[in-house]
mmCIF file of C-alpha atoms and ligand atoms in Angstrom:
data_model
loop_
_atom_site.group_PDB
_atom_site.id
_atom_site.type_symbol
_atom_site.label_atom_id
_atom_site.label_comp_id
_atom_site.label_asym_id
_atom_site.label_seq_id
_atom_site.Cartn_x
_atom_site.Cartn_y
_atom_site.Cartn_z
ATOM 1 C CA MET K 182 14.367 -9.853 -19.115
ATOM 2 C CA SER K 183 12.448 -13.144 -19.317
ATOM 3 C CA LEU K 184 10.016 -15.133 -17.446
ATOM 4 C CA PRO K 185 10.783 -17.725 -15.505
ATOM 5 C CA GLN K 186 9.103 -20.496 -16.603
ATOM 6 C CA PHE K 187 5.420 -21.142 -14.964
ATOM 7 C CA LYS K 188 1.444 -23.051 -14.707
ATOM 8 C CA LEU K 189 -1.168 -20.578 -14.950
ATOM 9 C CA LEU K 190 -4.176 -21.418 -12.875
ATOM 10 C CA ARG K 191 -7.722 -19.455 -13.670
ATOM 11 C CA PRO K 192 -9.982 -20.215 -10.407
ATOM 12 C CA ARG K 193 -14.063 -19.472 -11.640
ATOM 13 C CA SER K 194 -14.286 -19.078 -7.634
ATOM 14 C CA VAL K 195 -12.365 -18.084 -3.754
ATOM 15 C CA GLU K 196 -13.001 -21.500 -2.838
ATOM 16 C CA GLU K 197 -11.537 -22.639 -6.065
ATOM 17 C CA GLY K 198 -8.969 -19.953 -5.590
ATOM 18 C CA VAL K 199 -8.167 -20.971 -2.170
ATOM 19 C CA GLY K 200 -7.794 -24.630 -3.209
ATOM 20 C CA HIS K 201 -5.099 -23.954 -5.393
ATOM 21 C CA LEU K 202 -2.974 -22.013 -2.609
ATOM 22 C CA ALA K 203 -3.129 -24.572 -0.184
ATOM 23 C CA GLN K 204 -2.230 -28.155 -2.762
ATOM 24 C CA LEU K 205 0.252 -26.205 -4.311
ATOM 25 C CA GLY K 206 1.675 -23.802 -1.088
ATOM 26 C CA GLY K 207 5.088 -21.768 -1.388
ATOM 27 C CA ASN K 208 5.125 -22.846 -4.612
ATOM 28 C CA ILE K 209 2.679 -20.270 -6.271
ATOM 29 C CA ARG K 210 1.511 -16.923 -6.366
ATOM 30 C CA ILE K 211 -1.103 -14.526 -7.080
ATOM 31 C CA LEU K 212 -1.426 -12.495 -9.792
ATOM 32 C CA ALA K 213 -4.863 -9.366 -9.956
ATOM 33 C CA GLY K 214 -2.807 -6.419 -12.208
ATOM 34 C CA GLY K 215 -0.078 -8.203 -12.982
ATOM 35 C CA THR K 216 2.225 -4.559 -12.742
ATOM 36 C CA ASP K 217 3.877 -5.610 -10.058
ATOM 37 C CA LEU K 218 4.371 -9.234 -10.010
ATOM 38 C CA ILE K 219 5.077 -9.926 -13.786
ATOM 39 C CA PRO K 220 8.289 -6.864 -13.248
ATOM 40 C CA SER K 221 9.064 -9.009 -10.392
ATOM 41 C CA MET K 222 9.985 -12.220 -12.196
ATOM 42 C CA ARG K 223 11.384 -11.306 -15.346
ATOM 43 C CA GLN K 224 14.025 -9.432 -12.235
ATOM 44 C CA LYS K 225 13.612 -13.344 -10.760
ATOM 45 C CA LEU K 226 12.171 -12.307 -7.315
ATOM 46 C CA PHE K 227 9.604 -14.746 -7.062
ATOM 47 C CA GLU K 228 9.992 -18.352 -9.989
ATOM 48 C CA PRO K 229 6.606 -20.265 -8.947
ATOM 49 C CA GLU K 230 5.704 -22.881 -10.823
ATOM 50 C CA TYR K 231 2.192 -21.752 -10.799
ATOM 51 C CA VAL K 232 0.401 -18.575 -10.684
ATOM 52 C CA LEU K 233 -2.811 -18.319 -9.717
ATOM 53 C CA ASP K 234 -4.162 -15.758 -11.646
ATOM 54 C CA LEU K 235 -7.702 -13.721 -9.427
ATOM 55 C CA ARG K 236 -8.951 -12.171 -12.722
ATOM 56 C CA GLY K 237 -11.503 -14.680 -13.286
ATOM 57 C CA ILE K 238 -13.703 -14.840 -10.111
ATOM 58 C CA ALA K 239 -16.446 -12.319 -10.458
ATOM 59 C CA GLY K 240 -17.014 -10.769 -7.387
ATOM 60 C CA LEU K 241 -14.271 -9.644 -6.451
ATOM 61 C CA CYS K 242 -14.600 -6.470 -8.878
ATOM 62 C CA GLY K 243 -16.742 -3.421 -8.061
ATOM 63 C CA ILE K 244 -17.460 -1.129 -5.872
ATOM 64 C CA ARG K 245 -20.075 -1.086 -3.645
ATOM 65 C CA PRO K 246 -22.386 1.187 -1.682
ATOM 66 C CA GLN K 247 -23.764 0.199 1.980
ATOM 67 C CA PRO K 248 -26.707 0.961 3.279
ATOM 68 C CA ASP K 249 -25.365 2.669 6.521
ATOM 69 C CA GLY K 250 -23.337 4.671 4.395
ATOM 70 C CA GLY K 251 -19.746 2.400 4.245
ATOM 71 C CA VAL K 252 -19.041 0.743 1.174
ATOM 72 C CA GLU K 253 -17.393 -2.727 -0.002
ATOM 73 C CA ILE K 254 -14.725 -2.337 -2.363
ATOM 74 C CA GLY K 255 -13.836 -5.770 -4.566
ATOM 75 C CA ALA K 256 -9.741 -6.988 -3.945
ATOM 76 C CA LEU K 257 -9.132 -6.879 -7.912
ATOM 77 C CA THR K 258 -11.527 -3.327 -8.135
ATOM 78 C CA THR K 259 -8.314 -1.336 -10.079
ATOM 79 C CA LEU K 260 -7.034 2.069 -9.370
ATOM 80 C CA ARG K 261 -8.652 3.431 -12.152
ATOM 81 C CA ALA K 262 -12.286 1.885 -11.331
ATOM 82 C CA ILE K 263 -11.252 3.758 -7.613
ATOM 83 C CA GLU K 264 -10.207 6.957 -9.045
ATOM 84 C CA ARG K 265 -13.256 7.914 -11.277
ATOM 85 C CA SER K 266 -15.475 6.692 -8.833
ATOM 86 C CA ASP K 267 -18.350 9.574 -8.122
ATOM 87 C CA PHE K 268 -19.065 8.003 -4.617
ATOM 88 C CA LEU K 269 -15.441 7.495 -3.791
ATOM 89 C CA ARG K 270 -14.922 11.002 -4.827
ATOM 90 C CA ARG K 271 -17.822 12.407 -2.859
ATOM 91 C CA HIS K 272 -17.651 10.469 0.552
ATOM 92 C CA PHE K 273 -14.890 8.507 0.543
ATOM 93 C CA SER K 274 -12.030 11.176 -1.195
ATOM 94 C CA VAL K 275 -8.279 10.898 1.023
ATOM 95 C CA LEU K 276 -8.661 6.690 -0.747
ATOM 96 C CA PRO K 277 -9.472 8.191 -5.100
ATOM 97 C CA GLU K 278 -6.722 10.803 -4.635
ATOM 98 C CA ALA K 279 -4.550 8.891 -3.271
ATOM 99 C CA ALA K 280 -4.745 6.207 -5.884
ATOM 100 C CA SER K 281 -4.725 9.280 -8.835
ATOM 101 C CA THR K 282 -1.074 8.931 -7.740
ATOM 102 C CA VAL K 283 0.173 5.647 -8.780
ATOM 103 C CA ALA K 284 2.093 4.787 -10.991
ATOM 104 C CA SER K 285 0.029 5.797 -14.578
ATOM 105 C CA PRO K 286 -2.891 5.571 -16.270
ATOM 106 C CA VAL K 287 -1.701 2.832 -18.133
ATOM 107 C CA LEU K 288 -0.567 1.224 -14.959
ATOM 108 C CA ARG K 289 -3.622 2.089 -13.579
ATOM 109 C CA ASN K 290 -6.000 0.579 -15.219
ATOM 110 C CA MET K 291 -4.639 -3.317 -14.870
ATOM 111 C CA GLY K 292 -3.430 -2.523 -10.918
ATOM 112 C CA THR K 293 -5.886 -3.304 -7.997
ATOM 113 C CA ILE K 294 -6.705 -1.898 -5.024
ATOM 114 C CA GLY K 295 -6.150 -5.542 -3.359
ATOM 115 C CA GLY K 296 -2.456 -5.733 -5.992
ATOM 116 C CA ASN K 297 -1.130 -1.938 -3.961
ATOM 117 C CA ILE K 298 -1.994 -3.289 -0.804
ATOM 118 C CA CYS K 299 -0.290 -6.530 -0.768
ATOM 119 C CA LEU K 300 2.783 -4.531 -2.993
ATOM 120 C CA ASP K 301 6.014 -5.859 -2.022
ATOM 121 C CA THR K 302 8.205 -3.188 0.146
ATOM 122 C CA ARG K 303 11.360 -2.378 -1.859
ATOM 123 C CA CYS K 304 14.932 -1.381 -1.947
ATOM 124 C CA LEU K 305 17.521 -0.181 -3.993
ATOM 125 C CA TRP K 306 19.334 -3.805 -3.285
ATOM 126 C CA TYR K 307 16.593 -5.931 -3.863
ATOM 127 C CA ASN K 308 14.232 -5.095 -7.049
ATOM 128 C CA GLN K 309 17.166 -5.012 -9.362
ATOM 129 C CA SER K 310 17.884 -7.848 -11.890
ATOM 130 C CA LEU K 311 19.137 -11.709 -10.907
ATOM 131 C CA THR K 312 22.578 -10.438 -12.726
ATOM 132 C CA TRP K 313 22.975 -7.142 -10.934
ATOM 133 C CA ARG K 314 22.018 -9.164 -6.767
ATOM 134 C CA LYS K 315 24.638 -11.711 -8.342
ATOM 135 C CA GLY K 316 27.102 -8.955 -8.147
ATOM 136 C CA CYS K 317 26.995 -7.285 -5.270
ATOM 137 C CA GLY K 318 25.730 -10.292 -2.987
ATOM 138 C CA PHE K 319 22.177 -11.198 -2.375
ATOM 139 C CA CYS K 320 21.322 -9.805 1.002
ATOM 140 C CA ILE K 321 18.170 -11.360 3.911
ATOM 141 C CA LYS K 322 15.313 -10.479 1.345
ATOM 142 C CA LYS K 323 16.486 -12.560 -0.583
ATOM 143 C CA ASP K 324 18.843 -15.524 -0.903
ATOM 144 C CA GLY K 325 21.701 -13.796 1.652
ATOM 145 C CA ASP K 326 22.041 -13.614 5.181
ATOM 146 C CA LEU K 327 23.137 -9.563 5.105
ATOM 147 C CA CYS K 328 21.475 -6.241 4.915
ATOM 148 C CA HIS K 329 23.026 -3.749 2.803
ATOM 149 C CA VAL K 330 21.692 -0.918 4.280
ATOM 150 C CA ALA K 331 21.822 -1.372 8.053
ATOM 151 C CA PRO K 332 24.921 -3.338 8.201
ATOM 152 C CA GLY K 333 26.030 -6.216 10.710
ATOM 153 C CA GLY K 334 22.017 -6.127 11.927
ATOM 154 C CA SER K 335 19.735 -9.546 11.528
ATOM 155 C CA LYS K 336 16.277 -7.059 9.842
ATOM 156 C CA CYS K 337 14.778 -5.804 6.662
ATOM 157 C CA TRP K 338 13.883 -2.167 6.696
ATOM 158 C CA ALA K 339 12.922 -2.495 2.843
ATOM 159 C CA ALA K 340 10.317 0.700 2.114
ATOM 160 C CA PHE K 341 5.844 -0.654 1.758
ATOM 161 C CA SER K 342 5.806 1.878 -0.875
ATOM 162 C CA ALA K 343 1.790 1.143 -2.019
ATOM 163 C CA ASP K 344 -0.106 4.843 -2.361
ATOM 164 C CA THR K 345 -3.509 3.811 -0.978
ATOM 165 C CA PRO K 346 -3.133 2.027 2.033
ATOM 166 C CA PRO K 347 -1.789 5.054 4.330
ATOM 167 C CA ALA K 348 -5.544 6.632 3.227
ATOM 168 C CA LEU K 349 -7.081 3.311 4.027
ATOM 169 C CA LEU K 350 -5.255 3.705 7.292
ATOM 170 C CA CYS K 351 -6.845 7.152 7.886
ATOM 171 C CA LEU K 352 -10.525 5.758 6.779
ATOM 172 C CA ASN K 353 -10.116 2.398 9.156
ATOM 173 C CA ALA K 354 -10.466 0.538 6.510
ATOM 174 C CA GLU K 355 -10.530 -3.405 7.239
ATOM 175 C CA ILE K 356 -10.441 -6.218 4.581
ATOM 176 C CA GLU K 357 -11.653 -9.362 3.932
ATOM 177 C CA ILE K 358 -9.614 -12.949 4.004
ATOM 178 C CA ALA K 359 -9.928 -16.321 2.403
ATOM 179 C CA GLY K 360 -8.602 -19.186 3.649
ATOM 180 C CA PRO K 361 -9.280 -22.950 3.790
ATOM 181 C CA THR K 362 -11.092 -22.415 6.263
ATOM 182 C CA GLY K 363 -13.231 -19.367 5.432
ATOM 183 C CA LEU K 364 -13.763 -15.400 5.904
ATOM 184 C CA ARG K 365 -11.995 -13.839 8.211
ATOM 185 C CA ARG K 366 -11.713 -10.238 8.516
ATOM 186 C CA LEU K 367 -9.270 -7.451 9.940
ATOM 187 C CA PRO K 368 -8.355 -3.826 10.626
ATOM 188 C CA LEU K 369 -5.743 -3.208 8.353
ATOM 189 C CA ARG K 370 -3.606 -1.497 10.600
ATOM 190 C CA ASP K 371 -3.201 -4.586 11.474
ATOM 191 C CA PHE K 372 -2.160 -6.431 7.801
ATOM 192 C CA TYR K 373 1.724 -5.619 7.739
ATOM 193 C CA THR K 374 3.884 -6.589 10.306
ATOM 194 C CA GLY K 375 6.809 -3.396 10.486
ATOM 195 C CA LEU K 376 9.542 -6.569 8.594
ATOM 196 C CA GLY K 377 10.896 -5.708 5.537
ATOM 197 C CA ASP K 378 11.233 -9.306 3.605
ATOM 198 C CA ASN K 379 7.488 -11.144 5.203
ATOM 199 C CA TYR K 380 5.879 -7.945 5.436
ATOM 200 C CA ARG K 381 2.778 -9.230 5.817
ATOM 201 C CA LYS K 382 0.268 -11.157 7.431
ATOM 202 C CA LEU K 383 -1.081 -13.341 4.970
ATOM 203 C CA GLN K 384 -0.868 -17.163 5.240
ATOM 204 C CA PRO K 385 0.398 -18.911 2.187
ATOM 205 C CA ASN K 386 -2.947 -20.294 2.103
ATOM 206 C CA GLU K 387 -4.303 -17.155 1.904
ATOM 207 C CA LEU K 388 -6.006 -14.336 -0.510
ATOM 208 C CA VAL K 389 -7.372 -10.707 0.262
ATOM 209 C CA THR K 390 -10.939 -10.676 -1.248
ATOM 210 C CA ARG K 391 -12.482 -7.538 -0.118
ATOM 211 C CA VAL K 392 -11.882 -4.180 1.394
ATOM 212 C CA PHE K 393 -14.712 -2.509 3.446
ATOM 213 C CA LEU K 394 -14.956 1.147 4.034
ATOM 214 C CA PRO K 395 -16.754 1.999 7.577
ATOM 215 C CA ALA K 396 -19.948 4.849 7.013
ATOM 216 C CA ALA K 397 -18.745 6.059 10.534
ATOM 217 C CA THR K 398 -15.131 8.160 8.494
ATOM 218 C CA ALA K 399 -17.541 8.825 5.497
ATOM 219 C CA ASP K 400 -17.407 12.667 4.501
ATOM 220 C CA TYR K 401 -13.533 12.828 5.917
ATOM 221 C CA ARG K 402 -11.551 15.913 4.036
ATOM 222 C CA GLY K 403 -8.757 13.917 2.810
ATOM 223 C CA VAL K 404 -5.935 14.912 1.916
ATOM 224 C CA TYR K 405 -3.037 12.364 0.278
ATOM 225 C CA ARG K 406 0.771 14.588 -0.305
ATOM 226 C CA LYS K 407 3.242 12.763 -2.374
ATOM 227 C CA LEU K 408 7.317 12.610 -3.226
ATOM 228 C CA ARG K 409 8.459 11.154 -6.208
ATOM 229 C CA VAL K 410 11.095 11.614 -8.710
ATOM 230 C CA ARG K 411 9.523 11.670 -12.079
ATOM 231 C CA GLY K 412 5.890 12.911 -11.632
ATOM 232 C CA SER K 413 4.277 10.623 -14.842
ATOM 233 C CA ILE K 414 5.032 7.422 -13.309
ATOM 234 C CA ASP K 415 7.146 6.668 -9.605
ATOM 235 C CA TYR K 416 7.073 4.463 -6.476
ATOM 236 C CA PRO K 417 6.087 7.406 -3.637
ATOM 237 C CA LEU K 418 9.676 7.642 -1.497
ATOM 238 C CA ALA K 419 7.163 10.051 0.632
ATOM 239 C CA GLY K 420 3.595 9.682 1.815
ATOM 240 C CA VAL K 421 1.396 11.314 3.784
ATOM 241 C CA ALA K 422 -2.801 10.669 3.905
ATOM 242 C CA VAL K 423 -5.080 12.909 6.359
ATOM 243 C CA ALA K 424 -8.064 12.983 6.940
ATOM 244 C CA MET K 425 -10.056 15.039 8.740
ATOM 245 C CA LYS K 426 -13.630 15.338 10.783
ATOM 246 C CA ARG K 427 -14.362 19.410 11.174
ATOM 247 C CA SER K 428 -17.633 20.433 13.509
ATOM 248 C CA ASN K 429 -17.955 23.983 14.702
ATOM 249 C CA GLY K 430 -14.992 24.753 12.970
ATOM 250 C CA HIS K 431 -12.966 22.236 15.381
ATOM 251 C CA ILE K 432 -11.758 18.975 14.672
ATOM 252 C CA SER K 433 -13.108 15.952 15.388
ATOM 253 C CA ASP K 434 -11.905 13.338 14.271
ATOM 254 C CA ALA K 435 -8.555 13.479 12.941
ATOM 255 C CA ARG K 436 -6.091 10.484 11.365
ATOM 256 C CA VAL K 437 -2.568 10.906 9.889
ATOM 257 C CA ALA K 438 -0.552 7.757 8.072
ATOM 258 C CA LEU K 439 2.545 8.031 6.604
ATOM 259 C CA THR K 440 3.646 5.714 3.583
ATOM 260 C CA ALA K 441 6.912 4.562 1.696
ATOM 261 C CA VAL K 442 9.606 5.880 4.865
ATOM 262 C CA ASN K 443 9.430 2.583 6.632
ATOM 263 C CA PRO K 444 8.663 -1.128 6.360
ATOM 264 C CA ALA K 445 5.350 -0.970 6.587
ATOM 265 C CA PRO K 446 2.732 2.061 6.316
ATOM 266 C CA VAL K 447 1.683 3.493 9.934
ATOM 267 C CA LEU K 448 -0.182 5.506 11.291
ATOM 268 C CA VAL K 449 1.482 8.701 13.129
ATOM 269 C CA ASN K 450 1.250 7.716 16.546
ATOM 270 C CA GLY K 451 -0.595 10.458 19.075
ATOM 271 C CA ALA K 452 -1.699 12.969 15.443
ATOM 272 C CA SER K 453 -5.117 12.199 16.589
ATOM 273 C CA GLU K 454 -4.728 12.699 20.786
ATOM 274 C CA THR K 455 -3.159 15.327 19.739
ATOM 275 C CA MET K 456 -5.923 17.987 17.121
ATOM 276 C CA ALA K 457 -9.317 16.076 19.402
ATOM 277 C CA GLY K 458 -11.550 18.964 19.581
ATOM 278 C CA ARG K 459 -8.859 21.876 18.517
ATOM 279 C CA GLU K 460 -9.257 24.016 15.814
ATOM 280 C CA LEU K 461 -5.976 24.092 13.411
ATOM 281 C CA ASP K 462 -3.328 26.790 13.093
ATOM 282 C CA GLU K 463 -0.115 26.838 11.515
ATOM 283 C CA ALA K 464 1.330 26.051 15.100
ATOM 284 C CA LEU K 465 -0.635 23.127 15.318
ATOM 285 C CA ALA K 466 -0.172 21.182 12.139
ATOM 286 C CA GLU K 467 3.256 21.731 12.840
ATOM 287 C CA THR K 468 3.900 20.156 15.913
ATOM 288 C CA VAL K 469 1.807 17.269 14.749
ATOM 289 C CA GLY K 470 4.786 17.257 11.413
ATOM 290 C CA ASP K 471 7.071 16.965 13.874
ATOM 291 C CA LEU K 472 5.466 13.990 15.501
ATOM 292 C CA ALA K 473 4.827 12.685 11.635
ATOM 293 C CA ALA K 474 8.925 13.361 10.958
ATOM 294 C CA ARG K 475 9.032 11.145 14.574
ATOM 295 C CA THR K 476 6.959 7.993 13.316
ATOM 296 C CA ALA K 477 8.590 7.715 9.614
ATOM 297 C CA LYS K 478 12.228 5.781 10.235
ATOM 298 C CA PRO K 479 13.780 6.277 6.344
ATOM 299 C CA LEU K 480 16.525 4.696 5.104
ATOM 300 C CA THR K 481 19.386 5.099 2.618
ATOM 301 C CA THR K 482 16.494 1.660 0.653
ATOM 302 C CA SER K 483 15.663 4.136 -1.882
ATOM 303 C CA ALA K 484 16.097 6.720 -3.630
ATOM 304 C CA LEU K 485 16.813 10.596 -2.503
ATOM 305 C CA THR K 486 18.466 11.375 1.055
ATOM 306 C CA PRO K 487 16.174 9.781 4.127
ATOM 307 C CA GLU K 488 16.497 12.924 6.043
ATOM 308 C CA TYR K 489 14.763 15.083 3.038
ATOM 309 C CA ARG K 490 12.291 12.250 2.760
ATOM 310 C CA ARG K 491 11.543 12.653 6.269
ATOM 311 C CA GLU K 492 12.548 16.562 6.621
ATOM 312 C CA MET K 493 9.556 15.740 3.456
ATOM 313 C CA ILE K 494 7.012 14.710 5.875
ATOM 314 C CA ARG K 495 7.160 17.291 7.782
ATOM 315 C CA VAL K 496 6.281 19.461 5.709
ATOM 316 C CA PHE K 497 3.490 17.227 3.729
ATOM 317 C CA THR K 498 1.081 17.344 6.696
ATOM 318 C CA LYS K 499 2.223 20.065 8.070
ATOM 319 C CA ARG K 500 0.396 21.517 4.224
ATOM 320 C CA ALA K 501 -2.059 18.894 3.470
ATOM 321 C CA LEU K 502 -3.316 19.038 7.161
ATOM 322 C CA LEU K 503 -4.237 22.589 6.912
ATOM 323 C CA GLN K 504 -5.126 22.435 3.266
ATOM 324 C CA ALA K 505 -7.964 19.971 4.238
ATOM 325 C CA PHE K 506 -9.468 21.767 7.045
ATOM 326 C CA THR K 507 -9.379 24.762 5.652
ATOM 327 C CA ASN K 508 -10.958 23.315 2.156
HETATM 328 C C1 FAD B 879 6.469 1.720 -13.668
HETATM 329 C C2 FAD B 879 5.497 1.226 -12.962
HETATM 330 C C3 FAD B 879 5.184 2.313 -11.529
HETATM 331 C C4 FAD B 879 5.430 1.466 -10.197
HETATM 332 N N1 FAD B 879 4.362 3.101 -9.333
HETATM 333 C C5 FAD B 879 3.639 2.513 -8.594
HETATM 334 C C6 FAD B 879 2.925 4.061 -7.466
HETATM 335 O O1 FAD B 879 3.707 4.981 -7.706
HETATM 336 N N2 FAD B 879 2.230 3.981 -6.171
HETATM 337 C C7 FAD B 879 2.326 2.823 -6.113
HETATM 338 O O2 FAD B 879 1.201 2.193 -5.594
HETATM 339 N N3 FAD B 879 2.599 1.436 -6.637
HETATM 340 C C8 FAD B 879 3.364 1.663 -7.908
HETATM 341 N N4 FAD B 879 3.422 0.514 -9.132
HETATM 342 C C9 FAD B 879 3.070 -1.301 -8.799
HETATM 343 C C10 FAD B 879 1.790 -0.855 -9.041
HETATM 344 O O3 FAD B 879 1.402 -0.901 -10.506
HETATM 345 C C11 FAD B 879 0.458 -0.728 -8.211
HETATM 346 O O4 FAD B 879 1.208 -0.927 -7.219
HETATM 347 C C12 FAD B 879 -0.285 -1.977 -8.295
HETATM 348 O O5 FAD B 879 -2.039 -1.139 -7.365
HETATM 349 C C13 FAD B 879 -0.232 -3.220 -7.979
HETATM 350 O O6 FAD B 879 -1.642 -3.957 -8.311
HETATM 351 P P1 FAD B 879 -1.632 -5.343 -8.995
HETATM 352 O O7 FAD B 879 -3.091 -6.190 -9.380
HETATM 353 O O8 FAD B 879 -0.956 -5.202 -10.327
HETATM 354 O O9 FAD B 879 -0.160 -7.014 -8.373
HETATM 355 P P2 FAD B 879 -0.389 -7.377 -8.862
HETATM 356 O O10 FAD B 879 0.875 -7.377 -9.154
HETATM 357 O O11 FAD B 879 -0.595 -8.681 -9.519
HETATM 358 O O12 FAD B 879 -0.153 -8.076 -7.495
HETATM 359 C C14 FAD B 879 1.379 -7.414 -6.237
HETATM 360 C C15 FAD B 879 1.769 -9.034 -4.988
HETATM 361 O O13 FAD B 879 0.067 -8.775 -4.768
HETATM 362 C C16 FAD B 879 0.137 -9.966 -4.434
HETATM 363 N N5 FAD B 879 -1.651 -9.479 -4.698
HETATM 364 C C17 FAD B 879 -2.600 -9.238 -5.794
HETATM 365 N N6 FAD B 879 -3.919 -9.153 -5.727
HETATM 366 C C18 FAD B 879 -3.601 -10.446 -4.797
HETATM 367 C C19 FAD B 879 -4.821 -10.800 -3.620
HETATM 368 N N7 FAD B 879 -5.685 -10.345 -3.286
HETATM 369 N N8 FAD B 879 -4.575 -11.438 -2.261
HETATM 370 C C20 FAD B 879 -3.229 -11.835 -2.004
HETATM 371 N N9 FAD B 879 -2.267 -11.193 -2.553
HETATM 372 C C21 FAD B 879 -2.391 -10.069 -4.054
HETATM 373 C C22 FAD B 879 1.121 -10.558 -5.902
HETATM 374 O O14 FAD B 879 1.057 -11.320 -5.603
HETATM 375 C C23 FAD B 879 1.827 -9.536 -5.603
HETATM 376 O O15 FAD B 879 2.795 -10.138 -4.679
HETATM 377 C C24 FAD B 879 4.403 0.789 -10.033
HETATM 378 C C25 FAD B 879 4.637 -0.637 -11.339
HETATM 379 C C26 FAD B 879 5.670 -0.387 -11.538
HETATM 380 C C27 FAD B 879 5.345 -1.249 -12.885
HETATM 381 S S1 SF4 B 880 16.818 -4.063 2.573
HETATM 382 FE FE1 SF4 B 880 18.746 -4.524 3.736
HETATM 383 S S2 SF4 B 880 17.768 -7.274 4.113
HETATM 384 FE FE2 SF4 B 880 15.581 -5.685 2.909
HETATM 385 S S3 SF4 B 880 16.088 -5.928 0.396
HETATM 386 FE FE3 SF4 B 880 17.359 -3.962 1.862
HETATM 387 S S4 SF4 B 880 19.675 -4.633 1.768
HETATM 388 FE FE4 SF4 B 880 18.020 -6.129 1.018
#
């Protein structure tokens, strides 16, 4: 599959990059590591006239611990750098653990945290070549007006399938977005729409510049569990992140977040409240596993059956909580 023709723009600053985005509107796509964008362009899912390569922008790369104990991570920081960071492994361990499960070492050397956060949602009817999609019929997410997964509906249910966002949600991460009027900062949990087609709240003239992890969630115990077909290189089909603070043998704060089973990464409803102040035993871990399974809404967007993926969310949640509590 060949790449469509495009013109490559290489800004040297965020302002220059935002200027290009503002000027060229919907005719431009942002490229970071390119590990998802380039295959998608080959499949003709995107055929932009311009590609904005962010890699020449100094300052968007790097992990910078802050004096208060929090950390700032540039959007162009590779997943490999995150996986290997001693600081993150010591203080925000669920993030490097999740990063280490993305794709393969080669792809983690190229892929960035910004690209992972902004990753397009996935569906068996969408992530296919143009010939395949023409043969089976286009759908709401691209060029069509029906959904093969939920026929009769008008919503796209493509699954958000990146590994690091659930870990970031558990750590109460915030992101910084640059646009024509300057910088804005928002909690990551407010970034996603829950729609499979228009999945993130990012204007065509904006780009993600930084990720912030607050001091308040430093040193939480973390665990990430992921279901995939090929252990060596595969998107998640269900993923569970857990971050937990323990004091005096009890949970003082904990969060559980899911990926790959909804059109957005999501925090499990009621999990924090259910665990707060309690000692974790099998029964409590099972209760939270049930809450997670209720939050997950897997459909036939991905390999393996929705029933199995939902069940694995329940099982992974229980195991991850017990591991985080006892470690
Ligand atoms: C075989 C294979 C297996 C994979 N397995 C996994 C997996 O297991 N888990 C997983 O999470 N991912 C997986 N991926 C997807 C991808 O490699 C990662 O998600 C990676 O982190 C994407 O980052 P990138 O920098 O390469 O993004 P790019 O491909 O450059 O961009 C991805 C998307 O984000 C947008 N974007 C990128 N940076 C920014 C920014 N700063 N601001 C605004 N928009 C931006 C791009 O326009 C594009 O839409 C896989 C890919 C392949 C090819
Ligand atoms: S969920 Fe439906 S509309 Fe969305 S990509 Fe899949 S088939 Fe298309």
